Short mmCIF file of C-alpha atoms in Angstrom, two decimals:
data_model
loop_
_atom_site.label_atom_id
_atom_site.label_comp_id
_atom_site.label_asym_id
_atom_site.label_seq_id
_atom_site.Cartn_x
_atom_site.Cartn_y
_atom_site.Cartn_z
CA UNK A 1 32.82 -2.49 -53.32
CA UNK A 2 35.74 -3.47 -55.65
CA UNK A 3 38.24 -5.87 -54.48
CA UNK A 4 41.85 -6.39 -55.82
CA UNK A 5 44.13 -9.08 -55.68
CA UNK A 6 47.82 -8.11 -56.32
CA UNK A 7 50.91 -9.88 -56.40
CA UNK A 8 54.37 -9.67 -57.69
CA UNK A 9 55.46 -11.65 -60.55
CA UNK A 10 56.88 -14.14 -58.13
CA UNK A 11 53.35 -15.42 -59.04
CA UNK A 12 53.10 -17.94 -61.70
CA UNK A 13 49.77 -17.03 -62.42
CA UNK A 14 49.57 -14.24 -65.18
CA UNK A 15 46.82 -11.48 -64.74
CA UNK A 16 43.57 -12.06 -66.00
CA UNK A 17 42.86 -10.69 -69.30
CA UNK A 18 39.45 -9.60 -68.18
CA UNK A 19 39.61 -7.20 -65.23
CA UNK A 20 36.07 -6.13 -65.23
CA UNK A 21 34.34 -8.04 -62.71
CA UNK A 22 33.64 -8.21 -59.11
CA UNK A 23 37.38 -9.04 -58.59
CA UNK A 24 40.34 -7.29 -60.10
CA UNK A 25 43.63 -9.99 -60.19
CA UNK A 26 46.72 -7.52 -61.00
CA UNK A 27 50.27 -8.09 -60.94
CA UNK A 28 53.50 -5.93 -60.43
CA UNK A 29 56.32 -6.96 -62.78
CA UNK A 30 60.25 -7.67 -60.98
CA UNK A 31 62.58 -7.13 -64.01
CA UNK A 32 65.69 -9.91 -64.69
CA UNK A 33 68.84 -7.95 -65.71
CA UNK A 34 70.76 -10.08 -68.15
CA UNK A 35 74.23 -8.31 -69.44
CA UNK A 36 72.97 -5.03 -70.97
CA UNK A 37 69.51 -6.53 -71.37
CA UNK A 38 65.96 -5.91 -69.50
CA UNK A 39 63.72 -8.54 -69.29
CA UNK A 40 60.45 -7.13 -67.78
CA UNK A 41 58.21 -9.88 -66.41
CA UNK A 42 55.21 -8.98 -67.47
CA UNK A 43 52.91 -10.75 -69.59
CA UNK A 44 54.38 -9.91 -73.25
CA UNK A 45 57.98 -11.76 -71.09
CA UNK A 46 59.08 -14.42 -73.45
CA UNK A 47 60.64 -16.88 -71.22
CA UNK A 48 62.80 -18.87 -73.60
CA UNK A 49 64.22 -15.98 -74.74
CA UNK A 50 65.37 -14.87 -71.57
CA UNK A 51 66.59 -18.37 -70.27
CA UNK A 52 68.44 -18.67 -73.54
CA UNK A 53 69.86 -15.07 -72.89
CA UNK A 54 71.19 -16.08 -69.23
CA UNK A 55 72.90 -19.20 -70.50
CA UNK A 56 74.86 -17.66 -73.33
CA UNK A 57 75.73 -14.61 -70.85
CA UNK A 58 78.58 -14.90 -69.10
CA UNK A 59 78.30 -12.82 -66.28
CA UNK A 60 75.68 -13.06 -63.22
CA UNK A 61 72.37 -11.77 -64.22
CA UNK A 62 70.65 -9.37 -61.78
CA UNK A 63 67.19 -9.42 -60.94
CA UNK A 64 65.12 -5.55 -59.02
CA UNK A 65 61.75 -6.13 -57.46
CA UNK A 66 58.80 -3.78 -58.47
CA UNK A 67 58.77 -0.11 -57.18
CA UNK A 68 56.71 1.30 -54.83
CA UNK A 69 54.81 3.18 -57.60
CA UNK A 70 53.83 0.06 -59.80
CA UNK A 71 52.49 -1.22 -56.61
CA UNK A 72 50.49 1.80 -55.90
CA UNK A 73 49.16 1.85 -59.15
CA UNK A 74 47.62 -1.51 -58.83
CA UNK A 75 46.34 -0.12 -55.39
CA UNK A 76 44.60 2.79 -56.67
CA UNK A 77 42.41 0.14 -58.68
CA UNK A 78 40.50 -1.02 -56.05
CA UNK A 79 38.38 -0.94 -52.51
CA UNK A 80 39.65 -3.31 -50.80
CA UNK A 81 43.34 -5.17 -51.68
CA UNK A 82 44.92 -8.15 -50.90
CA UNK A 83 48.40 -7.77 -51.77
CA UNK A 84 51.03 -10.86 -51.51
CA UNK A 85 55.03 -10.73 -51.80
CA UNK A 86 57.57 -13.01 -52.51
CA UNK A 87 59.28 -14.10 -49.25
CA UNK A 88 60.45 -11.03 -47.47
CA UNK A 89 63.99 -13.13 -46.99
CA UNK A 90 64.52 -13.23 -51.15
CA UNK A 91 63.89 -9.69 -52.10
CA UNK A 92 62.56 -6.24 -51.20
CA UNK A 93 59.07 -6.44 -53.03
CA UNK A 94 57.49 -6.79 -49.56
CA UNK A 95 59.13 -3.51 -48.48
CA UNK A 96 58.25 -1.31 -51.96
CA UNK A 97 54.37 -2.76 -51.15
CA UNK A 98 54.41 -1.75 -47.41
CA UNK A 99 55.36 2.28 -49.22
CA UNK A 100 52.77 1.87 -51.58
CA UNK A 101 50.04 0.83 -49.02
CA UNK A 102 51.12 4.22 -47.01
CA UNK A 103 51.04 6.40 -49.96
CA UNK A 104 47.54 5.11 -51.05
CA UNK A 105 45.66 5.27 -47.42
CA UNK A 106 47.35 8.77 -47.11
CA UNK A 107 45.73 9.73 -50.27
CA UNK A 108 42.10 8.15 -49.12
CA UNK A 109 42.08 6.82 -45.65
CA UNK A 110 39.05 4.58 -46.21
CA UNK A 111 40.81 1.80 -48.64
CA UNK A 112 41.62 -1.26 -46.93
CA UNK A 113 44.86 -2.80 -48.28
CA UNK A 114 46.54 -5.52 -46.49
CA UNK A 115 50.07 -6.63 -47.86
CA UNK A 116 51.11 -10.05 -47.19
CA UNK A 117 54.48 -12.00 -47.17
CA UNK A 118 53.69 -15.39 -48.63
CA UNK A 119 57.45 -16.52 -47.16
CA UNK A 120 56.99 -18.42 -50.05
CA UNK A 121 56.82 -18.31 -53.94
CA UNK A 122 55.66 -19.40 -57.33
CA UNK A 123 53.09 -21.94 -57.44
CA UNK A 124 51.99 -21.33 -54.03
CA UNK A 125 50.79 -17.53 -54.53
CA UNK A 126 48.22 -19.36 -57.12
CA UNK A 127 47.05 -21.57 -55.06
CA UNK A 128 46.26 -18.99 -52.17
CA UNK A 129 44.79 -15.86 -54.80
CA UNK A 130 42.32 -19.38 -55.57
CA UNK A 131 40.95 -19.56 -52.35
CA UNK A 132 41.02 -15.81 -52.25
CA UNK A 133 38.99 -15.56 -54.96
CA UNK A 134 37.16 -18.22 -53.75
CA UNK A 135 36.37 -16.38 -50.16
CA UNK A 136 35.95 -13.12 -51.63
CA UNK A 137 32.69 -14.64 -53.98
CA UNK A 138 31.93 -16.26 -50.76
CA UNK A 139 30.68 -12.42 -49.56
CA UNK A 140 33.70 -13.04 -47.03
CA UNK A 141 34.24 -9.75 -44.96
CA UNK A 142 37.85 -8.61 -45.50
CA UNK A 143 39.59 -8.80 -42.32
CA UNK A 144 38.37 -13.00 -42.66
CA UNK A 145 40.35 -13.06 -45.88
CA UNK A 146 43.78 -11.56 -45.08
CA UNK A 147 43.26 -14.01 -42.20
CA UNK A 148 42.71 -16.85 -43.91
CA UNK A 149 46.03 -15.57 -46.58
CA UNK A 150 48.36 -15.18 -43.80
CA UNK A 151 47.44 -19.26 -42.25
CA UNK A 152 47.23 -20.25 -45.84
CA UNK A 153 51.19 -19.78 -46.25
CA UNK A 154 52.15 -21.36 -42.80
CA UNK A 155 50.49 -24.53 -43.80
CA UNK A 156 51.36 -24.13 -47.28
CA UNK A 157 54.58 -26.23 -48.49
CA UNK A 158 57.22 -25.97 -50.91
CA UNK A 159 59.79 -27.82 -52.48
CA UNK A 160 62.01 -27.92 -55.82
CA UNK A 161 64.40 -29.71 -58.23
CA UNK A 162 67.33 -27.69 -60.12
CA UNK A 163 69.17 -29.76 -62.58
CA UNK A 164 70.89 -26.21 -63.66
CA UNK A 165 73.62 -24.79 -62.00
CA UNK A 166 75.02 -21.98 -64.11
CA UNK A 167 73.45 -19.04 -61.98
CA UNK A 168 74.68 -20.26 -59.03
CA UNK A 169 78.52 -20.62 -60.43
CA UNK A 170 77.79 -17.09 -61.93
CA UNK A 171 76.94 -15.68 -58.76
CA UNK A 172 79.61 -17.35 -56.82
CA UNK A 173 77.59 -19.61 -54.46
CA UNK A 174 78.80 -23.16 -56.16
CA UNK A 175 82.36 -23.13 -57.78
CA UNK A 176 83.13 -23.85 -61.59
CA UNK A 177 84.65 -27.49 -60.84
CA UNK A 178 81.31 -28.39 -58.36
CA UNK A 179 79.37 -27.03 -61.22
CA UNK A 180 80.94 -29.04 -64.05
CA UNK A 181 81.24 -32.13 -62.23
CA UNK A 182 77.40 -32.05 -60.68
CA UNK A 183 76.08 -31.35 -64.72
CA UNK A 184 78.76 -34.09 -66.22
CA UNK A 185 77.02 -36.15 -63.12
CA UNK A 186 73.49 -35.09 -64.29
CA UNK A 187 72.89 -34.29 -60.63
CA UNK A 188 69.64 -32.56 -59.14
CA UNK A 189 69.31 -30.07 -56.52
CA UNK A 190 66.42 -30.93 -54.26
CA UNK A 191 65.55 -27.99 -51.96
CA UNK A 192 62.51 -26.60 -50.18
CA UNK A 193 61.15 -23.56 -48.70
CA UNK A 194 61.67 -22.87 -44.58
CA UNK A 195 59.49 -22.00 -42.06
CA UNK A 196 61.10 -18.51 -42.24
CA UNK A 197 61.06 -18.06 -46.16
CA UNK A 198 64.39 -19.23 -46.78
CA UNK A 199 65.67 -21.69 -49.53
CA UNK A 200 67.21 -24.48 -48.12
CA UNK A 201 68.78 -27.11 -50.32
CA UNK A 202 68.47 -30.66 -48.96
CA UNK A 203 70.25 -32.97 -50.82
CA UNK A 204 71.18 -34.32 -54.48
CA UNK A 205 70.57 -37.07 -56.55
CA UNK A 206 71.73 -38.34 -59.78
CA UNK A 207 68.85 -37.90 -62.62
CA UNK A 208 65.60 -37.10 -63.26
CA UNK A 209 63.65 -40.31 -62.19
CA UNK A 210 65.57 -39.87 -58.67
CA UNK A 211 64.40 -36.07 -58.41
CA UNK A 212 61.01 -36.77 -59.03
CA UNK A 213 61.03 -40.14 -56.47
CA UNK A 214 62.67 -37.52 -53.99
CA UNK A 215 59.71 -34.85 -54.24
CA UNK A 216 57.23 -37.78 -53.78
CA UNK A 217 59.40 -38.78 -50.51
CA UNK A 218 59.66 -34.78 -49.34
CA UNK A 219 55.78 -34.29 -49.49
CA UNK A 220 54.69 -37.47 -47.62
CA UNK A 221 57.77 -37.11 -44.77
CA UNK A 222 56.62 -33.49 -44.31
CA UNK A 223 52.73 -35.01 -43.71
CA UNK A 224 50.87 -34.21 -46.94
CA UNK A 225 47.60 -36.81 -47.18
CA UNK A 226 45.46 -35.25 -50.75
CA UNK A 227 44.62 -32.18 -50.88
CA UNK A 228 45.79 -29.51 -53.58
CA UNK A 229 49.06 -29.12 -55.56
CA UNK A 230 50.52 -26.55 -57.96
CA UNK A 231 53.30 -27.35 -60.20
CA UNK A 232 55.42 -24.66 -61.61
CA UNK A 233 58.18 -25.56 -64.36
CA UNK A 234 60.54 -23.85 -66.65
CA UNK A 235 60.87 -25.25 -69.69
CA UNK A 236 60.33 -29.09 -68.64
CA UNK A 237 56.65 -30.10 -69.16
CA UNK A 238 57.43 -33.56 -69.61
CA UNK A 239 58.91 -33.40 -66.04
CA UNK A 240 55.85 -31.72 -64.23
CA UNK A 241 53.37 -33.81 -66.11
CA UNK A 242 54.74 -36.63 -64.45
CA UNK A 243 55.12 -35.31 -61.07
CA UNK A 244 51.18 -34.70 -61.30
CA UNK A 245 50.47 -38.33 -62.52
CA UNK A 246 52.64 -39.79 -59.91
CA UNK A 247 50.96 -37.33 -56.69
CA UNK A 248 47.20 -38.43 -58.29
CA UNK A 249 48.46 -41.85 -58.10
CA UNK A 250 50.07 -41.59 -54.62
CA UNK A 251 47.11 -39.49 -52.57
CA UNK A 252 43.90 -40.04 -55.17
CA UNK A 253 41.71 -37.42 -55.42
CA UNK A 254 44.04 -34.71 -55.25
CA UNK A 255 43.86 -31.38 -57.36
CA UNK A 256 46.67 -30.58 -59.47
CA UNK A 257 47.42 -27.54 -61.20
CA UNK A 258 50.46 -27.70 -63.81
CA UNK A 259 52.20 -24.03 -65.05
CA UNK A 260 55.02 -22.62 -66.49
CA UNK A 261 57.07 -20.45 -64.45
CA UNK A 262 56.61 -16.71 -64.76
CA UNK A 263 60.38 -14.66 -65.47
CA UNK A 264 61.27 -14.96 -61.70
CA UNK A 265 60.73 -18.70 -60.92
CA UNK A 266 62.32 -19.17 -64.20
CA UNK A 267 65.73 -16.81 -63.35
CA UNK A 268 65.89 -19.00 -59.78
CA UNK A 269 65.01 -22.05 -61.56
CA UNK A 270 66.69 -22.11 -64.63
CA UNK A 271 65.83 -24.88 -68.03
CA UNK A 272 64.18 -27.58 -66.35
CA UNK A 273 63.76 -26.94 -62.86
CA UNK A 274 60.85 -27.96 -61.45
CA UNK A 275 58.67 -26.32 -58.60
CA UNK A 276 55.38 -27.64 -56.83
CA UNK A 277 53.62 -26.21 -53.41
CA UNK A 278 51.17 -28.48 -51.89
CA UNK A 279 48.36 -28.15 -48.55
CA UNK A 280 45.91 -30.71 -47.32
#
């Protein structure tokens, strides 16, 4: 029985180079418009590149989530598939996966293909295709693994630091003069993921040393004790690096994962913005 593991490139983890064992990892690339310029976010994506490409363009940059065919050729791949989404409240991925999953158990009714909306994105789709993985080399029966995906993301938390504010001036949602004063401020955006999918922004603070004391605060208020951590960043290693030496130091023991974003998580969190999903 071959098993699959799909996501969209909402993902931060890239697909693994070496497809040929008992568990196929595949991923469906969204594509980041920028002026007259496609950015696929695939693995050849380079992500500099791209972020310097939306900072010298002056118009809002665009981005379209994967078609139901690159989905269903993923889907076609495999036995049994575990498919996971961006939050259904950011983009239609969910939807063009839901078309796919009809259009391959219409061609052979026996697959089993479950699609599932992480509400969610980034660095916490790796950690859940882990324990997928994990579960699936466990001998786990299938219906136990969607399961165990669809609790993972409602105790699964997010949260995030933007210190970049150009796509939101470019799109309209923060005006010029909020937008020059909050970078001539150096001011963060601290926001985190809702029960529903949503991104809520929560506050600001002035610097990095303050963003990173705020994450600290947001994971312990919302309950986390050790456990595992993924940190996703776009073009700020320095910045996640310390993140994961200050959550070791807070809650010992703990795993943590550190990443660059993929094209997507980069577009939303533009140079330096910093990403991390955590779960006891």
């Amino acid at each position: 029985m071959r098993w699959a593991i799909v996501t969209d490139s909402s993902c931060d983890l890239l697909p693994s180079p070496n497809n040929q064992g008992e568990v196929r990892c595949g991923s469906v690339p969204f594509v980041i418009r920028v002026g007259e310029r496609d950015f696929v976010d695939d693995e050849a994506l380079d992500l500099p590149e791209m972020v310097d490409a939306m900072e010298q363009e002056a118009h809002a940059s665009h981005t379209s989530c994967p078609s139901p065919e690159a989905w269903l050729k993923q889907f076609e791949q495999a036995d049994c598939i575990v498919a996971i989404t961006i939050s259904s409240q950011l983009s239609g991925s969910m939807n063009s996966a839901c078309v796919a999953r009809d259009m391959a158990k219409q061609a052979d009714p026996n697959k089993k293909i479950a699609v599932v909306d992480s509400r969610s994105t980034g660095p916490e789709l790796v950690l859940c295709v882990q324990e997928i993985l994990r579960l699936i080399r466990e001998g786990k029966a299938f219906q136990d693994v969607v399961s165990y995906a669809e609790s993972f993301f409602r105790k699964a938390q997010i949260a995030f630091a933007l210190c970049s504010f150009d796509n939101l001036i470019k799109n309209g949602r923060l005006g010029k003069v909020a937008g020059f004063l909050a970078k001539k401020l150096k001011l963060w955006g601290i926001g985190i993921g809702s029960e529903e999918g949503e991104i809520e922004v929560v506050g600001k603070v002035r610097g990095q040393k303050k963003a990173l004391a705020r994450l600290l605060a947001d994971m312990h208020e919302r309950g986390f004790q050790g456990g595992k951590a993924a940190i996703s960043h776009c073009l700020n290693p320095s910045f996640a690096m310390e993140l994961k030496e200050r959550i070791v130091e807070t809650w010992p023991g703990t795993a943590v994962e550190v990443m660059s974003t993929r094209g997507l998580c980069g577009y939303y969190a533009e140079r330096g913005g910093v990403i991390v999903s955590f779960v006891g």
